Coordinates of C-alpha atoms in Angstrom, one line a residue:
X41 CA 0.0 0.0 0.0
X42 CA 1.4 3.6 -0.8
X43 CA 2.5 5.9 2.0
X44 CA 0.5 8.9 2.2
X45 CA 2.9 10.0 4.5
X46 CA 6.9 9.8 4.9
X47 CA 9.4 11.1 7.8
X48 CA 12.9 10.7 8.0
X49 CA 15.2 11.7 10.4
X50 CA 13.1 14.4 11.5
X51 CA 14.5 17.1 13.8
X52 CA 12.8 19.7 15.6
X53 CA 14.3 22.0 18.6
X54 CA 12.3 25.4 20.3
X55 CA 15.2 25.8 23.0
X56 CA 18.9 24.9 22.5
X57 CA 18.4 22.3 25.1
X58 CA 14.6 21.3 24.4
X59 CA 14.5 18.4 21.6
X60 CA 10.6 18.1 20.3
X61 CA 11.5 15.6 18.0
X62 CA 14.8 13.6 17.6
X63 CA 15.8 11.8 14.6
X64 CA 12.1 10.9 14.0
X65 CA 11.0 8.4 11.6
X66 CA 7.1 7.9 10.5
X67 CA 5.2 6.0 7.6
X68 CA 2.1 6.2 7.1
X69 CA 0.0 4.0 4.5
X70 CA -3.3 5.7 2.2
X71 CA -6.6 5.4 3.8
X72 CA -6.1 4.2 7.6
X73 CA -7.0 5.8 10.7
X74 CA -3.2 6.3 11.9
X75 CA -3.0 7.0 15.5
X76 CA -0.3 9.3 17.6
X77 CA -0.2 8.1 20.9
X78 CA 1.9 9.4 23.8
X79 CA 1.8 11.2 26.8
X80 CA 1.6 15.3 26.8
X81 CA 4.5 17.1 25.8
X82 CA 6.1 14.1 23.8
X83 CA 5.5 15.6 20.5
X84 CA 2.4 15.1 19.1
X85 CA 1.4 18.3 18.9
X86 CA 4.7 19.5 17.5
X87 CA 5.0 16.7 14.5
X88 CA 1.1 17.3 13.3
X89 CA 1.9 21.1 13.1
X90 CA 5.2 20.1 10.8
X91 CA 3.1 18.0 8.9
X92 CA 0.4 20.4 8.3
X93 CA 2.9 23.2 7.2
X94 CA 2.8 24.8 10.3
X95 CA 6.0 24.4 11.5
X96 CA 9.2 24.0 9.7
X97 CA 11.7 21.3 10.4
X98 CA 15.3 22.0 11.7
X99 CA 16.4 18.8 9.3
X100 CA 15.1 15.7 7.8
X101 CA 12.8 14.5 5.1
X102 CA 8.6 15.5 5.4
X103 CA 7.2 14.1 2.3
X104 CA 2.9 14.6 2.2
X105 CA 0.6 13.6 -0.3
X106 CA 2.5 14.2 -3.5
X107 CA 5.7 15.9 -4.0
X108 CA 5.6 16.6 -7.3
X109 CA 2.8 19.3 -6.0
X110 CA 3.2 23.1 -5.2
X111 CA 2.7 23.3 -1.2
X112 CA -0.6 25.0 -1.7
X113 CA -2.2 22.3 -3.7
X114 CA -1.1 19.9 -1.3
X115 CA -2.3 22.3 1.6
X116 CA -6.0 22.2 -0.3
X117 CA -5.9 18.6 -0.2
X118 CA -5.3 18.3 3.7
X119 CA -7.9 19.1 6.5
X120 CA -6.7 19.9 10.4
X121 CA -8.5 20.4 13.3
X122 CA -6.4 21.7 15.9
X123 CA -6.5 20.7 19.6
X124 CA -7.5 24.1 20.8
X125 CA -10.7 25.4 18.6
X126 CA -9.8 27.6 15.6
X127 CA -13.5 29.0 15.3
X128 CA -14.7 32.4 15.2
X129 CA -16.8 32.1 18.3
X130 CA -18.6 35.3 18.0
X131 CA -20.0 33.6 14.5
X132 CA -22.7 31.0 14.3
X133 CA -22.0 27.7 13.6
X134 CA -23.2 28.2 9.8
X135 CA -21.4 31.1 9.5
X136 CA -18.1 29.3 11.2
X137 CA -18.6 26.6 8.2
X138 CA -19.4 28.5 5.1
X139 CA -16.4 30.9 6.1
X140 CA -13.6 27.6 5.8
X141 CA -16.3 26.8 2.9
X142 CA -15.2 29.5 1.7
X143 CA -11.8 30.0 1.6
X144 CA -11.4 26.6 0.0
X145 CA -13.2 27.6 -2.5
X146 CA -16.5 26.0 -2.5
X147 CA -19.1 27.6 -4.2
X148 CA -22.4 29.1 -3.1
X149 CA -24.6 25.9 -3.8
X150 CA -21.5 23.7 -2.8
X151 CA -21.4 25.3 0.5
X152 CA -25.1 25.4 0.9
X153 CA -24.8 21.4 0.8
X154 CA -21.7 21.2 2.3
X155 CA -23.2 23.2 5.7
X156 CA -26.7 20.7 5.9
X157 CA -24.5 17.8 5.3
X158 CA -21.7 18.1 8.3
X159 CA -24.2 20.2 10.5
X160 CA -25.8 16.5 10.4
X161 CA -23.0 14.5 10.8
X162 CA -22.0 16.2 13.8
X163 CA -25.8 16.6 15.3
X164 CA -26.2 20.0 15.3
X165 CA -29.3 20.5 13.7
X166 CA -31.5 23.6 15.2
X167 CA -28.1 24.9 16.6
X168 CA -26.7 26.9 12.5
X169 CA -27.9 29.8 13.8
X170 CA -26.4 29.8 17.9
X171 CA -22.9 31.6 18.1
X172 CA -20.0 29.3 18.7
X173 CA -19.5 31.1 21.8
X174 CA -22.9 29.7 23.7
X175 CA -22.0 26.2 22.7
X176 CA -20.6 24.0 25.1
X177 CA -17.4 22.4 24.9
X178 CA -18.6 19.4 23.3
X179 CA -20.6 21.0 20.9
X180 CA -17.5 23.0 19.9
X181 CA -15.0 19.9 19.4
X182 CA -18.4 19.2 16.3
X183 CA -18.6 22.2 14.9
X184 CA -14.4 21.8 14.7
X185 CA -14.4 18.6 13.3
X186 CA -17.1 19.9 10.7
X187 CA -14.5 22.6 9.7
X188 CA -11.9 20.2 9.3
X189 CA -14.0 18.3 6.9
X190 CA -15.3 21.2 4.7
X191 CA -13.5 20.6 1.6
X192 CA -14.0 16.8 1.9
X193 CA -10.0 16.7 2.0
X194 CA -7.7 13.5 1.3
X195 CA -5.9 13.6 4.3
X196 CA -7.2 14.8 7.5
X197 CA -5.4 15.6 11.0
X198 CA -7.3 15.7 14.0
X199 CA -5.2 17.0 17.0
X200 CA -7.3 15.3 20.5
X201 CA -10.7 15.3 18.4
X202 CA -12.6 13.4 21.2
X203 CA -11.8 15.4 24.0
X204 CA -15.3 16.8 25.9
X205 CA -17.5 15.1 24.0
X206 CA -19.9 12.1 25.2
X207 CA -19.4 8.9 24.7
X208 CA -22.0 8.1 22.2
X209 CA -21.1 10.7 19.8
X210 CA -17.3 9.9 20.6
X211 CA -18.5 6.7 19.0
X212 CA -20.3 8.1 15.9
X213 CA -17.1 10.1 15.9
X214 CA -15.0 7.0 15.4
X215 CA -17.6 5.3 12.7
X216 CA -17.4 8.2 10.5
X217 CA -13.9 8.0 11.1
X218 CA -14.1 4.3 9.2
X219 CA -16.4 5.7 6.7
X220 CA -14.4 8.3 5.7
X221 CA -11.5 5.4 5.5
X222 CA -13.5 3.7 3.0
X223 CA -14.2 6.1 0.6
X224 CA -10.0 6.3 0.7
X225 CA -9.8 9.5 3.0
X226 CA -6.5 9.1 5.1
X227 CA -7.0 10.2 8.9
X228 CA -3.9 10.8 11.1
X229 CA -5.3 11.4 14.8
X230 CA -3.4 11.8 18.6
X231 CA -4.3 11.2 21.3
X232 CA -3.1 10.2 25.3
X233 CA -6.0 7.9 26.1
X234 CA -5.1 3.9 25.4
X235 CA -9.0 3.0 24.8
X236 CA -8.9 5.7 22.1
X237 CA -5.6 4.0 20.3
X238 CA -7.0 1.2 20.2
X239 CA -9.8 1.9 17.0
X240 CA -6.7 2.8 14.9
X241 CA -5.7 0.8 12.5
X242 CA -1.9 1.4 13.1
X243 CA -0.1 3.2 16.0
X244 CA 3.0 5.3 17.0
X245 CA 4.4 5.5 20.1
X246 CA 6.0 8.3 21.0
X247 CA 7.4 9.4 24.1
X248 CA 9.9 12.5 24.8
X249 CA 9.8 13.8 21.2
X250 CA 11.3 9.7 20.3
X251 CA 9.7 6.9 18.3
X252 CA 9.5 4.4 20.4
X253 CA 7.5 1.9 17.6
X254 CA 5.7 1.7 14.9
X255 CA 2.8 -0.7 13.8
X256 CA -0.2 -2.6 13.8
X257 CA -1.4 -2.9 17.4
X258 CA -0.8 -6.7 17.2
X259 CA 2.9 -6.3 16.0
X260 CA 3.2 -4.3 18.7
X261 CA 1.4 -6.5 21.5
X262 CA 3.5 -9.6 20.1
X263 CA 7.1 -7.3 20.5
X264 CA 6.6 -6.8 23.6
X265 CA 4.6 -9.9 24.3
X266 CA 2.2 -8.0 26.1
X267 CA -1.9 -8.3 26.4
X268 CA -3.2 -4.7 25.9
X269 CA -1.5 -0.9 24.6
X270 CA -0.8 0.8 27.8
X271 CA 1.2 -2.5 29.1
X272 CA 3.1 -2.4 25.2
X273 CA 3.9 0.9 26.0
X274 CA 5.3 0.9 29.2
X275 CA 7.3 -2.0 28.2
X276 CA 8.9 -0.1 25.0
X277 CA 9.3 3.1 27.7
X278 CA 11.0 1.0 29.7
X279 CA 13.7 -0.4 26.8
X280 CA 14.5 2.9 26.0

């Protein structure tokens, strides 16, 4: 299967003495739900916002999507939701949607549809017209997701995208995750919460700004010869 994704020796410093990422190395295949999984401040964050365009590498290879393609075409083919909303919360959730509908380039009747079809997905019906800023957390992490998803994208990154909501829609959350998967959508997600990991088809494990592994979650439970993720990772911790 063809990488969507490729990182080599990936380095990324924002002190002298503060490594983010060291010598980091990352594959990821076309149409899975890839997972980032590690503890807060070992890097997630940091190697989405590289990814994305965010950021810009000290050295190493970040290969996205195509090559061969200008940065912004790439860019137009990637969706992000970051961990801490990027909405305009004195904007309705309509307005919040047709805006990134907009500046992807949607037009007027292909934002109209767009808007009915993620306000949906994410249950928000009755709430287009409430500004972002009366909605509760929850209701927030939708309405980001929805963003993310505007320009029905190839590759999407979802920084913490569960976080505050309940677990039923957390669930729905994951489902569309596998939908969007099937119609050949590539999702790359992190997260710090084992349960969570485990719906992805393939993990990394990263911890201090290091790889610790790589793989299917039961390559990585047979390495380690362990029964469940959070034991697999404390026994690759603890080899390091």
């Amino acid at each position: 299967m063809e990488n969507i994704i490729e990182v080599e020796g990936l380095n990324k410093k924002f002190l002298p003495d503060i490594h983010a990422l060291s010598e980091f190395n990352l594959q990821v295949k076309k149409g899975i739900t890839f997972g980032l999984l590690g503890p807060n401040g070992s890097g997630k964050t940091t190697l989405i916002r590289i990814l994305v365009g965010i950021l810009k590498p000290d050295s190493g290879r970040v290969a996205v999507i195509n090559e061969s393609l200008s940065w912004s075409a790439r860019a137009a083919k990637i969706g992000y939701m970051t961990q801490s909303t990027a909405l305009y919360q004195d904007l309705t959730v309509a307005e919040n949607l047709d805006f990134f509908a907009t500046i992807y380039g949607l037009s007027a009747k292909e934002k109209k549809k767009r808007v009915e079809e993620l306000v949906s997905l994410v249950q928000l019906e009755g709430k287009e017209k409430s500004p972002v800023t009366t909605l509760s957390g929850g209701m927030r992490q939708r309405v980001s997701l929805a963003a993310s998803l505007v320009h029905e994208p190839e590759l999407v990154f979802l920084d913490e995208p569960t976080v505050g909501i309940d677990p039923s829609l957390r669930r729905e959350f994951w489902d569309y995750f596998k939908s969007l998967n099937r119609e050949g959508v590539s999702i790359v997600l992190s997260t710090h919460v084992m349960d969570e990991a485990a719906h992805c088809d393939e993990l990394a494990l990263l911890r201090d700004g290091r790889l610790l592994a790589q793989g299917k979650i039961e390559k990585l439970l047979a390495e380690t010869k362990t029964k469940n993720i959070e034991d697999a990772f404390l026994s690759l911790e603890g080899h390091e």
